[in-house]
Short mmCIF file of C-alpha atoms in Angstrom, two decimals:
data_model
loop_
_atom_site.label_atom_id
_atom_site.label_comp_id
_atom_site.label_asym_id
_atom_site.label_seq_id
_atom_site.Cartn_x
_atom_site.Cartn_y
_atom_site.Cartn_z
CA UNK H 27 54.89 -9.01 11.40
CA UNK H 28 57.34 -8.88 8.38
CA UNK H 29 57.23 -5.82 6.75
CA UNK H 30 57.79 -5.50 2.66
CA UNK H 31 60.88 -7.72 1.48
CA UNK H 32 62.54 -7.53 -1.46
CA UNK H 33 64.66 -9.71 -3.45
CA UNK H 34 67.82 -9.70 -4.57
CA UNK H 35 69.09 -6.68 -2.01
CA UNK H 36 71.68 -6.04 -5.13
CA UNK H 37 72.40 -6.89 -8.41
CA UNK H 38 74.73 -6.91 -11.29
CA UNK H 39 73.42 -6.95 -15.12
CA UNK H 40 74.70 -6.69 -18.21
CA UNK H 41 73.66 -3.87 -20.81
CA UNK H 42 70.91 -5.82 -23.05
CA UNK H 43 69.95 -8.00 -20.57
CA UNK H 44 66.71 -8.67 -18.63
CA UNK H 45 66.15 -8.68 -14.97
CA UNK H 46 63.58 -9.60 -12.38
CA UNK H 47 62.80 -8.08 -9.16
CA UNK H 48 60.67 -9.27 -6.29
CA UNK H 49 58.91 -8.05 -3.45
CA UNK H 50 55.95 -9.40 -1.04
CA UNK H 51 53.66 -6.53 0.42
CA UNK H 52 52.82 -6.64 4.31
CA UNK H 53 50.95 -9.23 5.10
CA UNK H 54 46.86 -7.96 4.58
CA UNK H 55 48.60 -5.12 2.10
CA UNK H 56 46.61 -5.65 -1.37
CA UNK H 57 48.37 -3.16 -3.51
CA UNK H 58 51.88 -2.81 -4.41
CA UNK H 59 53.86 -0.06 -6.05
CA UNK H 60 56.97 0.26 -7.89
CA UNK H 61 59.54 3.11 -7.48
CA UNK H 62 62.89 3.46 -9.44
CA UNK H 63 65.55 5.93 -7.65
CA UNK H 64 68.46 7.39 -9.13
CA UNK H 65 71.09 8.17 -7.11
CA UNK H 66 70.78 11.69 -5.95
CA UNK H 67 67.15 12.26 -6.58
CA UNK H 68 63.63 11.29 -5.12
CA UNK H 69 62.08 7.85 -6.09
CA UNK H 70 60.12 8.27 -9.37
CA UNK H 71 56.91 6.13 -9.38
CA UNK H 72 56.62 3.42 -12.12
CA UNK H 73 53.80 1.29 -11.33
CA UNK H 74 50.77 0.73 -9.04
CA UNK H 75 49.35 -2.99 -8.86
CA UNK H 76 46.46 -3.52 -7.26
CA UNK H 77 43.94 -7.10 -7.26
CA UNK H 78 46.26 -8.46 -9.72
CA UNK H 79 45.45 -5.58 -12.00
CA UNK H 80 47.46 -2.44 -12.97
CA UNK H 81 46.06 0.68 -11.68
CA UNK H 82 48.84 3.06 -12.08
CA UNK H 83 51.61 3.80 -14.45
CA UNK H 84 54.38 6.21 -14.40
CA UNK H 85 56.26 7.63 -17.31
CA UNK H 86 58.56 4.26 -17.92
CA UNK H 87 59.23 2.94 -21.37
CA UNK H 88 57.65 -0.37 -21.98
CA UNK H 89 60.91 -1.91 -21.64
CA UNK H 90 59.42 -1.63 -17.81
CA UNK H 91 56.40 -4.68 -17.24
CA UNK H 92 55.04 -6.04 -13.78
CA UNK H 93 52.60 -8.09 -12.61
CA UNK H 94 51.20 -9.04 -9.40
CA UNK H 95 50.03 -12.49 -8.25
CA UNK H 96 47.29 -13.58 -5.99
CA UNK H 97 49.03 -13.52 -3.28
CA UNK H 98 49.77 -10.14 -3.31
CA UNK H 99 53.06 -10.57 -4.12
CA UNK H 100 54.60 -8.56 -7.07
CA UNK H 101 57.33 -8.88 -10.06
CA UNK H 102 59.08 -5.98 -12.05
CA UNK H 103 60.62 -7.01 -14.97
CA UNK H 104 62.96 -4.82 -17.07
CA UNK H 105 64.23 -5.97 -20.50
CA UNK H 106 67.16 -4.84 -22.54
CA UNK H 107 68.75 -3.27 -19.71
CA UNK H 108 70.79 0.58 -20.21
CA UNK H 109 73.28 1.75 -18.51
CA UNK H 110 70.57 4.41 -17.14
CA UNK H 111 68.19 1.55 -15.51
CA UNK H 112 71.36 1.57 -12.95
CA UNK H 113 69.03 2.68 -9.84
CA UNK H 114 67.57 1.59 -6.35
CA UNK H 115 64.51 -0.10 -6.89
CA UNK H 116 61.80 0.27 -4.38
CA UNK H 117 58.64 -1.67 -3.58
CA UNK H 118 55.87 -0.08 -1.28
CA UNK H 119 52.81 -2.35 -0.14
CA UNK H 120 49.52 0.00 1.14
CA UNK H 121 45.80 -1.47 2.25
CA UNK H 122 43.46 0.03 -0.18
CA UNK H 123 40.67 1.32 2.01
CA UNK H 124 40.28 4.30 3.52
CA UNK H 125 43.16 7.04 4.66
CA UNK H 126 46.37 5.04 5.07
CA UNK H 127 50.52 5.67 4.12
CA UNK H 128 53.16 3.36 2.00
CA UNK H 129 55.33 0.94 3.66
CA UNK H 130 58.76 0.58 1.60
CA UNK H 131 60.68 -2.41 1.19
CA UNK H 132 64.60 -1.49 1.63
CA UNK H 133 65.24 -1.66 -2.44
CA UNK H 134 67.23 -3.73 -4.73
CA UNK H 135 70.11 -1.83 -6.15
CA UNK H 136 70.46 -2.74 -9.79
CA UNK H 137 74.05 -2.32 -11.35
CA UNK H 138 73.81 -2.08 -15.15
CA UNK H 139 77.56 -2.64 -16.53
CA UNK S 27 49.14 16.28 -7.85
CA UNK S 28 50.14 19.45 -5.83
CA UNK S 29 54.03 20.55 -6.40
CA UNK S 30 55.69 20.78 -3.36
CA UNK S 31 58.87 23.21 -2.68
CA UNK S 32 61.33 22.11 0.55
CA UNK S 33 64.54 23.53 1.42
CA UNK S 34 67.49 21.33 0.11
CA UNK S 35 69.13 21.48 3.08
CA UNK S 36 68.57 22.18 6.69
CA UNK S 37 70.84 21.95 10.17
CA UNK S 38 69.68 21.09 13.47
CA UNK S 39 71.59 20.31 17.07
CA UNK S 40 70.56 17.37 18.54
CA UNK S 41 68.17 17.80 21.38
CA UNK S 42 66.72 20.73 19.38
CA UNK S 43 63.49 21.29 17.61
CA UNK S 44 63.98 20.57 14.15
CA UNK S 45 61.28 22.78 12.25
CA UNK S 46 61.00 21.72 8.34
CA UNK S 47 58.94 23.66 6.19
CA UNK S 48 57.15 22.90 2.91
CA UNK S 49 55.21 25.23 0.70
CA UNK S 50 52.82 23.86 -1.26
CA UNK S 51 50.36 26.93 -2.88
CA UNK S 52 48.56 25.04 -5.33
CA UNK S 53 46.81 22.57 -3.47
CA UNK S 54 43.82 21.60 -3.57
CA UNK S 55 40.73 20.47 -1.05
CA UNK S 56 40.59 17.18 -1.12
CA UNK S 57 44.51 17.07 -1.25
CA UNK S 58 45.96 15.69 1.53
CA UNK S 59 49.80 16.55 3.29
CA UNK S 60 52.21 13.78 3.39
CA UNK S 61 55.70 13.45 4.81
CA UNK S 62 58.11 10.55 4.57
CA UNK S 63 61.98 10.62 5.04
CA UNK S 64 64.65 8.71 3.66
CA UNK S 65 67.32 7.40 5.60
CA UNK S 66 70.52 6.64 3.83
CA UNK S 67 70.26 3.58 1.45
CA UNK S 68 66.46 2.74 3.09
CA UNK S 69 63.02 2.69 1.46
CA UNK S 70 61.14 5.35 2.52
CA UNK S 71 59.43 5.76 5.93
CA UNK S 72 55.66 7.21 6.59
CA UNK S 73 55.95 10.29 9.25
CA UNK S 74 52.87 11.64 9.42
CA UNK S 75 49.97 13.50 7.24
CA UNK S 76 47.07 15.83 7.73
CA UNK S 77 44.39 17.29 5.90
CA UNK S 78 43.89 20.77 7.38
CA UNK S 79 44.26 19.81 11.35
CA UNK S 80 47.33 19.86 13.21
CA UNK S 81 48.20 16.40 13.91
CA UNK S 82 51.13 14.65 16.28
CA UNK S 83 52.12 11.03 16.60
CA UNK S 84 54.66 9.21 18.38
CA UNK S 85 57.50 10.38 15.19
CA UNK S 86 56.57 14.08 14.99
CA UNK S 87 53.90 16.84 14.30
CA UNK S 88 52.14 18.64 11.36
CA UNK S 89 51.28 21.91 11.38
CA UNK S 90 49.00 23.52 7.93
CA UNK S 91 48.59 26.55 7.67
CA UNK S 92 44.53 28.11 7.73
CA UNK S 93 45.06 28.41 4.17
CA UNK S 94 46.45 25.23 3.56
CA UNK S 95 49.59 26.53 1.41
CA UNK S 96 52.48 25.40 3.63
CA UNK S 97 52.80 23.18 6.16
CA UNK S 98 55.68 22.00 8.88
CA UNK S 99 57.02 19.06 9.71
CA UNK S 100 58.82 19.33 13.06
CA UNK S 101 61.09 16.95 15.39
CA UNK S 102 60.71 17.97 19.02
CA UNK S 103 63.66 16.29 19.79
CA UNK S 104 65.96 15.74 17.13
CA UNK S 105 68.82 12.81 17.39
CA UNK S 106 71.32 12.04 15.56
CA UNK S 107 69.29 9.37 14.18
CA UNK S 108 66.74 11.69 12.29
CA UNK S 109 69.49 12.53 9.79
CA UNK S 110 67.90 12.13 6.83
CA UNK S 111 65.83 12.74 3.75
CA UNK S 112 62.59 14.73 4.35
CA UNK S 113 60.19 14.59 1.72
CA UNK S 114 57.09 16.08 1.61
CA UNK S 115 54.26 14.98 -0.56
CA UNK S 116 50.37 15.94 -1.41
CA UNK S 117 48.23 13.44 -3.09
CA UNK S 118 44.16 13.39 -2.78
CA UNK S 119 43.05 10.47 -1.04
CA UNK S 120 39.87 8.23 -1.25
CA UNK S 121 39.22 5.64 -3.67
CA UNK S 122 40.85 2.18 -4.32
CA UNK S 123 43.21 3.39 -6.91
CA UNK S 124 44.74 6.41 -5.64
CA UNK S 125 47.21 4.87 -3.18
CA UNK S 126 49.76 4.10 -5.51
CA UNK S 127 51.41 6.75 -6.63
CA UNK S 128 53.70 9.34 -4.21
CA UNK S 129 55.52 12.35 -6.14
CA UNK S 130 59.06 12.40 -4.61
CA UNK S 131 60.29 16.35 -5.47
CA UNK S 132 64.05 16.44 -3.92
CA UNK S 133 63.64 17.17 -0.22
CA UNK S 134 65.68 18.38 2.72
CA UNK S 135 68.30 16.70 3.64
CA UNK S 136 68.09 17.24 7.41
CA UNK S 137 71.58 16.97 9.16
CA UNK S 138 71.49 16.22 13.07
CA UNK S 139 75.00 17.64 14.60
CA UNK S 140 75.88 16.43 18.38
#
């Protein structure tokens, strides 16, 4: 089985400019979450999608949307991009039900010049 | 969410034990123990957790203290492969919408030496 893939792997953007990550969840997985990690620290959660709806957010400007489609699948968008949104961008997938743990994509690493 | 505290650093040899604490005093019952690690420029990767038993899988095994206020994560066997990020989370479990959201602190960077 494919595990959680990501797309682009890396990416350069221009200050002011808007961007669009992807990632598809594990195949069954019905919520995906969205994790921004600055080189150096720990990821930092943004948002938690889950049936298409947004259950969770972290403390992101609104610069910082996302949406998830019924496949499962999941956007993050970013607009007006800083110099500061420079990070790794992660994308876990989890079955809701029960006790279970995160599966993380491998990132897209977002270059603001 | 319960704050953690980890080391920031820790040494092991490989074929060694690899013991890696975590305090985490303020947590509550229905607060479960979580460890991931981080291997350079990967996503995350799911260890183990536990609630208050020990518990051992295939990766590695939890120990929680009776009281529940530190746990430890440890490598029987530690290669150089395990060099990594060790991060150790609690988050309550149960319900639909709780799943989302880990609290990365900073973690211990574990170093495996030959």
């Amino acid at each position: 089985d494919a595990g959680v893939t990501q797309s682009p792997t890396h990416l350069i953007k221009t200050r002011g400019q808007h961007v669009t990550l992807r990632c598809s969840p594990i195949s069954g997985h019905k919520s995906v979450s969205w994790y921004q990690q600055v080189l150096g620290q720990g990821p930092q959660f943004i948002f938690q999608y889950y049936e298409k709806e947004e259950r969770g957010r972290g403390n992101f400007p609104d610069r910082f949307s996302a949406r998830q489609f019924p496949n499962y699948s999941s956007e993050l968008n970013v607009n007006a991009l800083l110099l500061g949104d420079s990070a790794l961008y992660l994308c876990a997938s989890s079955i809701v039900g029960g006790i279970t743990e995160a599966f993380f994509g491998q990132g897209t690493r977002l270059t603001v010049v | 969410d319960a704050k953690t505290t980890q080391p920031p650093s820790m040494d092991c040899a490989e074929g060694r034990a690899a013991n890696l604490p975590c305090n985490h005093s303020t947590i509550s019952g229905n607060e479960y123990v979580y460890w991931y690690r981080q291997i350079h420029s990967q996503g995350p990767q799911y260890i183990i957790h536990g609630l208050k038993n020990n518990e051992t899988n295939e990766m590695a095994s939890l120990i929680i203290t009776e009281d529940r206020k530190s746990s430890t994560l440890i490598l029987p066997h530690a290669t150089l492969r395990d060099t990594a990020v060790y991060y150790c989370i609690v988050r309550v479990e149960g319900g639909g919408t709780s799943y989302g959201k880990l609290t990365f602190g900073q973690g211990t960077i574990l170093t495996v030496h030959p």
